[in-house]
PDB file of N, CA and C in Angstrom:
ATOM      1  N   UNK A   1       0.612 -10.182  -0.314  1.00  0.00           N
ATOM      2  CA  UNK A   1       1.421 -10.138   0.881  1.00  0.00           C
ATOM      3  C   UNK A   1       1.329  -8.772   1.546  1.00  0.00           C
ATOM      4  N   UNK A   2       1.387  -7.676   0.748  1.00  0.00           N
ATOM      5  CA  UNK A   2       1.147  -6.468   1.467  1.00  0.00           C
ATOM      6  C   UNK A   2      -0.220  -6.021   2.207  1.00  0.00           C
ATOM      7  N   UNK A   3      -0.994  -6.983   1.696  1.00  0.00           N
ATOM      8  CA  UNK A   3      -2.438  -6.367   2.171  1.00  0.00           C
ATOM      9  C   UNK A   3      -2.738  -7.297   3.728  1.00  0.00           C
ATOM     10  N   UNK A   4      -2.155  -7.997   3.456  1.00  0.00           N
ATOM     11  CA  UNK A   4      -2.002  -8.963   4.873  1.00  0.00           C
ATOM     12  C   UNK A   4      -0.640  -8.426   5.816  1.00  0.00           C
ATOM     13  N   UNK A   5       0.345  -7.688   5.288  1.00  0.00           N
ATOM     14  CA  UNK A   5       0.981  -7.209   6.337  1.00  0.00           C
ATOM     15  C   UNK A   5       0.204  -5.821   6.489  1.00  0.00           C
ATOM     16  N   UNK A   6      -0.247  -5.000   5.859  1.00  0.00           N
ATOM     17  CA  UNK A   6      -1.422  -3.837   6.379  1.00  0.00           C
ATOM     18  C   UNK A   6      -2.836  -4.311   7.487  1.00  0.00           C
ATOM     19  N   UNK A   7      -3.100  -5.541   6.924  1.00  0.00           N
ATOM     20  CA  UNK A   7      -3.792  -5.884   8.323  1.00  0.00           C
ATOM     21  C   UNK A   7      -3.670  -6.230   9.374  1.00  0.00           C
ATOM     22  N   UNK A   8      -1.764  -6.543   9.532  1.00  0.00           N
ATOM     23  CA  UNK A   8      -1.407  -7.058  10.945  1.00  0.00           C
ATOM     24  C   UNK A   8      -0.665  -6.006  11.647  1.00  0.00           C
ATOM     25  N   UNK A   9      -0.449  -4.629  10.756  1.00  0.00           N
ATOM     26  CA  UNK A   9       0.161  -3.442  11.356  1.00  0.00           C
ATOM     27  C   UNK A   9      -1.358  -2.944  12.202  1.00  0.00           C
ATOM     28  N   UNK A  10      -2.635  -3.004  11.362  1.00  0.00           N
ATOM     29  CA  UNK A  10      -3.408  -2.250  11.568  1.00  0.00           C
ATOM     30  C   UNK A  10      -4.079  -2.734  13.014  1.00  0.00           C
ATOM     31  N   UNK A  11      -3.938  -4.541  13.091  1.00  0.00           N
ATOM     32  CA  UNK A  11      -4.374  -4.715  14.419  1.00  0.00           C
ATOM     33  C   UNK A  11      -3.595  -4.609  15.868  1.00  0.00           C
ATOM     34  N   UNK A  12      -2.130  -4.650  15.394  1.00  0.00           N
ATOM     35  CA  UNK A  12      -1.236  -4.278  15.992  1.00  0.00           C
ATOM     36  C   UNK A  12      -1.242  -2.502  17.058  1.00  0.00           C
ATOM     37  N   UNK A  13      -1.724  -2.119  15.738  1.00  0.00           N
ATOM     38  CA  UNK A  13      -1.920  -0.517  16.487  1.00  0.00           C
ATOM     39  C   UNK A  13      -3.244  -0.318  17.016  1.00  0.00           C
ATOM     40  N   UNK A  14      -4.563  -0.655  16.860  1.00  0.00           N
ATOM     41  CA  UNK A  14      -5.713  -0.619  17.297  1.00  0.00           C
ATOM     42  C   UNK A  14      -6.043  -1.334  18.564  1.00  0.00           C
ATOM     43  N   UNK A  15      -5.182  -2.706  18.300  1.00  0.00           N
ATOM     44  CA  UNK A  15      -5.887  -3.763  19.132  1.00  0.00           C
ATOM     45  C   UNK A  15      -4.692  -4.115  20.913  1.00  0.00           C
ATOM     46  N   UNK A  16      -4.067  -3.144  20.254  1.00  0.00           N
ATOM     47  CA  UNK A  16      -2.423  -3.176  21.762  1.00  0.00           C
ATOM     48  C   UNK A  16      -2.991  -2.582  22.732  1.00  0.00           C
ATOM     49  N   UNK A  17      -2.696  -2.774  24.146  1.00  0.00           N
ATOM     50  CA  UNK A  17      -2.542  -2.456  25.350  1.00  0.00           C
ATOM     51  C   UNK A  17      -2.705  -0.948  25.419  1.00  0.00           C
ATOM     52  N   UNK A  18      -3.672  -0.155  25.646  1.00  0.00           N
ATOM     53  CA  UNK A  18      -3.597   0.973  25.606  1.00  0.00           C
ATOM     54  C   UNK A  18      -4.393   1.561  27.059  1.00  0.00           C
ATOM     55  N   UNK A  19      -4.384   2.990  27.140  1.00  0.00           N
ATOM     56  CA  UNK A  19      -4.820   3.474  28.649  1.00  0.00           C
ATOM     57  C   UNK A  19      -3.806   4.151  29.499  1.00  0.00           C
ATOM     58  N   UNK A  20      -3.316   3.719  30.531  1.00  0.00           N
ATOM     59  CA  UNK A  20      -2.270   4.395  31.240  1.00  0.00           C
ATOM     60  C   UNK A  20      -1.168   3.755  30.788  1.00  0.00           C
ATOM     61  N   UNK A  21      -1.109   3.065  29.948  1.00  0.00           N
ATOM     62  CA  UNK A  21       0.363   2.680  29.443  1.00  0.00           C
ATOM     63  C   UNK A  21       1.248   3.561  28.716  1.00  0.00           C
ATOM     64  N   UNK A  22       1.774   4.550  29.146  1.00  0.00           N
ATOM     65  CA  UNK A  22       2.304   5.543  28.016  1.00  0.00           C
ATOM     66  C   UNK A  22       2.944   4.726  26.528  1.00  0.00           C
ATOM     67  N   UNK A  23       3.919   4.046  27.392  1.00  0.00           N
ATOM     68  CA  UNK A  23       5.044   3.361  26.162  1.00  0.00           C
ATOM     69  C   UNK A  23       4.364   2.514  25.261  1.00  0.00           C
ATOM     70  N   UNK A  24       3.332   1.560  25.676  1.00  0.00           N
ATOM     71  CA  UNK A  24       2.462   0.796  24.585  1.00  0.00           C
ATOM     72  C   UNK A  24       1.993   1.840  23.861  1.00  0.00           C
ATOM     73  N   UNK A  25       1.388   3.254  24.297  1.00  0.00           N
ATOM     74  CA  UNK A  25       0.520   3.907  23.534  1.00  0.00           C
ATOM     75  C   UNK A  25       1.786   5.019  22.387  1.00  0.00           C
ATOM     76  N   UNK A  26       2.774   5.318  22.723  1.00  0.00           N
ATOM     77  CA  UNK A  26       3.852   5.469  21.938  1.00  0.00           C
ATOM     78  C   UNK A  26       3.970   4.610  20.866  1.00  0.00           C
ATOM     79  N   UNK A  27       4.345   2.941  21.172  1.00  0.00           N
ATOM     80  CA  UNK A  27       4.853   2.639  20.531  1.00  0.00           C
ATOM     81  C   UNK A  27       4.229   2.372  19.048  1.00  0.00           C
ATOM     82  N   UNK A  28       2.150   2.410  19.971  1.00  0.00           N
ATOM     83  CA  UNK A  28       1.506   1.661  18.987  1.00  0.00           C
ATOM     84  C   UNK A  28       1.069   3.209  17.721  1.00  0.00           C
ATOM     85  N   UNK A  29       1.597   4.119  18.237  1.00  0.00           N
ATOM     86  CA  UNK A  29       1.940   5.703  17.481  1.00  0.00           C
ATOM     87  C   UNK A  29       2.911   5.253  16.581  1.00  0.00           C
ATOM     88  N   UNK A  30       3.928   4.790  16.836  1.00  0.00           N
ATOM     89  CA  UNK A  30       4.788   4.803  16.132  1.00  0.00           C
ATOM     90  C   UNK A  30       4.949   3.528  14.905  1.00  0.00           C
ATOM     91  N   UNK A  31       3.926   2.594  15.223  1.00  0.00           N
ATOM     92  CA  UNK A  31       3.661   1.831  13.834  1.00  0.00           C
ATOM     93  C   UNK A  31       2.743   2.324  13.036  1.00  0.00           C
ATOM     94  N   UNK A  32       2.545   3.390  13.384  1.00  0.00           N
ATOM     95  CA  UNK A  32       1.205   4.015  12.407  1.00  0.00           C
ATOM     96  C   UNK A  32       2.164   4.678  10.965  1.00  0.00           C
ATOM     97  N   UNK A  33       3.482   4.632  11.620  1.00  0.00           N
ATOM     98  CA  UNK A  33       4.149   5.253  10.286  1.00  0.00           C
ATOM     99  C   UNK A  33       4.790   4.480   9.509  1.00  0.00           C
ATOM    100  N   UNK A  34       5.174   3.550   9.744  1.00  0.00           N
ATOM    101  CA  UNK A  34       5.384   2.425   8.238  1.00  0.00           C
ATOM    102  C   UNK A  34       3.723   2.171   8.017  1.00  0.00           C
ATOM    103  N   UNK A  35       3.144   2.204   8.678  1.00  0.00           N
ATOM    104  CA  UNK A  35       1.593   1.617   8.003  1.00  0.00           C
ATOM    105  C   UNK A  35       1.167   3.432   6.879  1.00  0.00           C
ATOM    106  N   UNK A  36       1.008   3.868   7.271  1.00  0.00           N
ATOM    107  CA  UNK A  36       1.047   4.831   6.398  1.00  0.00           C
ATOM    108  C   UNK A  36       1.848   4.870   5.155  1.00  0.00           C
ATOM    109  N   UNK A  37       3.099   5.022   5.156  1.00  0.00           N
ATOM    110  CA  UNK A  37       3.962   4.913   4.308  1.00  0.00           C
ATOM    111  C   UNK A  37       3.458   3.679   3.056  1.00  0.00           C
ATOM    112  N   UNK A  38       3.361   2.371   3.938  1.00  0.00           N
ATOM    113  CA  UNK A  38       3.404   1.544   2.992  1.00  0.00           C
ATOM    114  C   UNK A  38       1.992   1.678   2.298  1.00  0.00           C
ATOM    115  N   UNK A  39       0.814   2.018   3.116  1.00  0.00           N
ATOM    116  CA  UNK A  39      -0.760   2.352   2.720  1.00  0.00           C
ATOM    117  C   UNK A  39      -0.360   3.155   1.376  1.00  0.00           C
ATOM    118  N   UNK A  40       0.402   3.852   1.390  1.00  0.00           N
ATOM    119  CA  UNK A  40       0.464   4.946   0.343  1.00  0.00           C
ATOM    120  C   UNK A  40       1.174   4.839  -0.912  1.00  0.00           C
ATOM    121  N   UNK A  41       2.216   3.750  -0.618  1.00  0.00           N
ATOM    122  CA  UNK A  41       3.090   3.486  -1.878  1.00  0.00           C
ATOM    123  C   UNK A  41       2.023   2.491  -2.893  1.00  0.00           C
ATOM    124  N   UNK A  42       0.984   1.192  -1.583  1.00  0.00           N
ATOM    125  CA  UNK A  42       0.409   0.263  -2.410  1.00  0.00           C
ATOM    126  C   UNK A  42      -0.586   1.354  -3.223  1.00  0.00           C
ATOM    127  N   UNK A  43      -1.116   2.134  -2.701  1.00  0.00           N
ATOM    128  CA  UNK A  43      -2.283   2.939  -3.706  1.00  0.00           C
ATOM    129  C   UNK A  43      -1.524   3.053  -4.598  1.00  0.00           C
ATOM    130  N   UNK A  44      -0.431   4.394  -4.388  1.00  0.00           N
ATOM    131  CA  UNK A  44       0.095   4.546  -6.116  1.00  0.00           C
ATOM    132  C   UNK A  44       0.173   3.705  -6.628  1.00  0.00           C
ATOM    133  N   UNK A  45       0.641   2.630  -6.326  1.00  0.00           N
ATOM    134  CA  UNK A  45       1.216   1.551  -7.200  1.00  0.00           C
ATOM    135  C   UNK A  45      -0.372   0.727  -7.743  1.00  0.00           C
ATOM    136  N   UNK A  46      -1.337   0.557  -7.005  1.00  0.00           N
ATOM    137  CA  UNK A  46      -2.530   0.938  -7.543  1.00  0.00           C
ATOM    138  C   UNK A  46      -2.931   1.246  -8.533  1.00  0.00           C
ATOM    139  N   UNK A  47      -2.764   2.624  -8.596  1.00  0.00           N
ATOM    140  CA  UNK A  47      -3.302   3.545  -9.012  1.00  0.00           C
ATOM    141  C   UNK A  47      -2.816   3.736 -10.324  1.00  0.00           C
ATOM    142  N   UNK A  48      -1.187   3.398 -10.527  1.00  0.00           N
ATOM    143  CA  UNK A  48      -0.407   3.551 -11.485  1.00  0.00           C
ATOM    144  C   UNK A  48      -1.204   2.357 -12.213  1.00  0.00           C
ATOM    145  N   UNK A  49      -1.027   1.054 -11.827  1.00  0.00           N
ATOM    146  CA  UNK A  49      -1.677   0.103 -12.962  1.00  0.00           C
ATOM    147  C   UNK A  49      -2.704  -0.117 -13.126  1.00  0.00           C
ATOM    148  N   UNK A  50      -3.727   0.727 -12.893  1.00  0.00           N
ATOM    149  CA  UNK A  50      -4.937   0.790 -13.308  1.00  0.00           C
ATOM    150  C   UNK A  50      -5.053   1.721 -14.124  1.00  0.00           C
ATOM    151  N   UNK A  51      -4.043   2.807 -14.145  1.00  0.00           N
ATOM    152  CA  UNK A  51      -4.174   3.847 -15.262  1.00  0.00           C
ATOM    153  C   UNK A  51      -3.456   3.692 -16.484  1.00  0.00           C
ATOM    154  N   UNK A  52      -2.183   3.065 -16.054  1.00  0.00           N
ATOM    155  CA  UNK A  52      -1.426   3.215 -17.102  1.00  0.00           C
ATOM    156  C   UNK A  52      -1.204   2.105 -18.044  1.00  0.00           C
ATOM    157  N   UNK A  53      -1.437   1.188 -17.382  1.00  0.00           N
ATOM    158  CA  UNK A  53      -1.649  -0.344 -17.639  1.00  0.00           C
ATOM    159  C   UNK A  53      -2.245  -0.286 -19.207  1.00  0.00           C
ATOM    160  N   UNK A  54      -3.494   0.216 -19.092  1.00  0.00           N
ATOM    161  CA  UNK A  54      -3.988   0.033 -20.688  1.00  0.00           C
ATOM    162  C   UNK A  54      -3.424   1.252 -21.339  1.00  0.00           C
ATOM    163  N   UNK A  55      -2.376   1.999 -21.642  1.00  0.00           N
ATOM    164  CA  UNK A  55      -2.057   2.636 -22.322  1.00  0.00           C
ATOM    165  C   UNK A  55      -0.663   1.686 -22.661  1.00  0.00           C
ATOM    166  N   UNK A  56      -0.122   1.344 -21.805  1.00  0.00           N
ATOM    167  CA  UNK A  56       0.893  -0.071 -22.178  1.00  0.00           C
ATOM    168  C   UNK A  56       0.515  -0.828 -23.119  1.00  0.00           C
ATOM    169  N   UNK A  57      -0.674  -1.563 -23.044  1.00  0.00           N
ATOM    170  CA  UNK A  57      -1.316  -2.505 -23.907  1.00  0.00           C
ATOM    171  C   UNK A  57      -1.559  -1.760 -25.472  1.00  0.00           C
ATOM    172  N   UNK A  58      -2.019  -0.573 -25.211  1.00  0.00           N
ATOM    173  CA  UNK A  58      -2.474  -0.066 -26.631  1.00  0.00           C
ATOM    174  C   UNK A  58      -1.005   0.443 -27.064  1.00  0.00           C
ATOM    175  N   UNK A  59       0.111   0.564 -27.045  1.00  0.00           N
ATOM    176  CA  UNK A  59       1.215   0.875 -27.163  1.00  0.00           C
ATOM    177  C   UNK A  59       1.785  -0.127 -27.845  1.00  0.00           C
ATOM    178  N   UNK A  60       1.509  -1.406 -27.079  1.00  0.00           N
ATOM    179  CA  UNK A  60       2.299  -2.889 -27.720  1.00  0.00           C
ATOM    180  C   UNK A  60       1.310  -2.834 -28.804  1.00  0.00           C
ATOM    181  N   UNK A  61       0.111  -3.008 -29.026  1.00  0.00           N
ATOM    182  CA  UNK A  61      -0.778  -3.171 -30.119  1.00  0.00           C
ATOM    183  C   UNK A  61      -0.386  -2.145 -31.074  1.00  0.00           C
ATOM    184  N   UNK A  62      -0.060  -1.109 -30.711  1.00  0.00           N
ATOM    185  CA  UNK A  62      -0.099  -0.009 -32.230  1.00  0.00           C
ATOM    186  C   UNK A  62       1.237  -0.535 -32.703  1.00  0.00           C
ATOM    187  N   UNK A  63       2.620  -0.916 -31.996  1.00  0.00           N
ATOM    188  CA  UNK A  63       3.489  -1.470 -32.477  1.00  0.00           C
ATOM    189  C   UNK A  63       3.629  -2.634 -32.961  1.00  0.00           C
ATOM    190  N   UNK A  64       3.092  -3.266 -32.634  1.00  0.00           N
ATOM    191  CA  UNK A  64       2.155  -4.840 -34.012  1.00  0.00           C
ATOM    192  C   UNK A  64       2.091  -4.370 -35.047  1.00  0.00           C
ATOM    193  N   UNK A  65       1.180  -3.378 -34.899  1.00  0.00           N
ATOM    194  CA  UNK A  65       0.267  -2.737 -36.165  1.00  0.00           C
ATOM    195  C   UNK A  65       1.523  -2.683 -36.895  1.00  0.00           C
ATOM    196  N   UNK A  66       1.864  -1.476 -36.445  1.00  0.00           N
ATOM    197  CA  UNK A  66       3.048  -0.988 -37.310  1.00  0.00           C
ATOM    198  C   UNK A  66       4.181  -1.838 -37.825  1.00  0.00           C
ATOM    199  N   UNK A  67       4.575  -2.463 -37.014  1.00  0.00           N
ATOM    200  CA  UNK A  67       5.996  -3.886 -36.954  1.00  0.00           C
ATOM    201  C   UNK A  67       4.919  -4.372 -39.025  1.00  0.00           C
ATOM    202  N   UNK A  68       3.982  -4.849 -38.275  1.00  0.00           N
ATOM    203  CA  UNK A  68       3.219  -5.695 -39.924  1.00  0.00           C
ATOM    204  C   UNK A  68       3.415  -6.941 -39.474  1.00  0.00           C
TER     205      UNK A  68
END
């Protein structure tokens, strides 16, 4: 769901009314910042379970081990 609302911010701001329109060209400025924001939380969040993810897994496994 997020990667499909990042593509409808992104055409939203690229693809709007722009030129002598000041206020379209404002406004389409001003969705650039939840698109940012959210661009940045999905990476970490990314980023987090691709890193940490298998240290989770080997965590539950050594506690198997150990449990017996």
């Amino acid at each position: 769901m997020t990667g499909d609302w990042l593509k409808l911010m992104w055409d939203l701001m690229f693809h709007g009314p722009v030129g002598n329109n000041p206020i379209a060209d404002f406004l389409s400025l001003l969705a650039l910042i939840p698109f940012l924001v959210v661009l940045a939380l999905w990476l970490g969040e990314m980023v987090v379970e691709l890193v940490l993810w298998p240290f989770v897994v080997a965590g539950r496994a050594v506690q198997l081990l150990w449990a017996g």
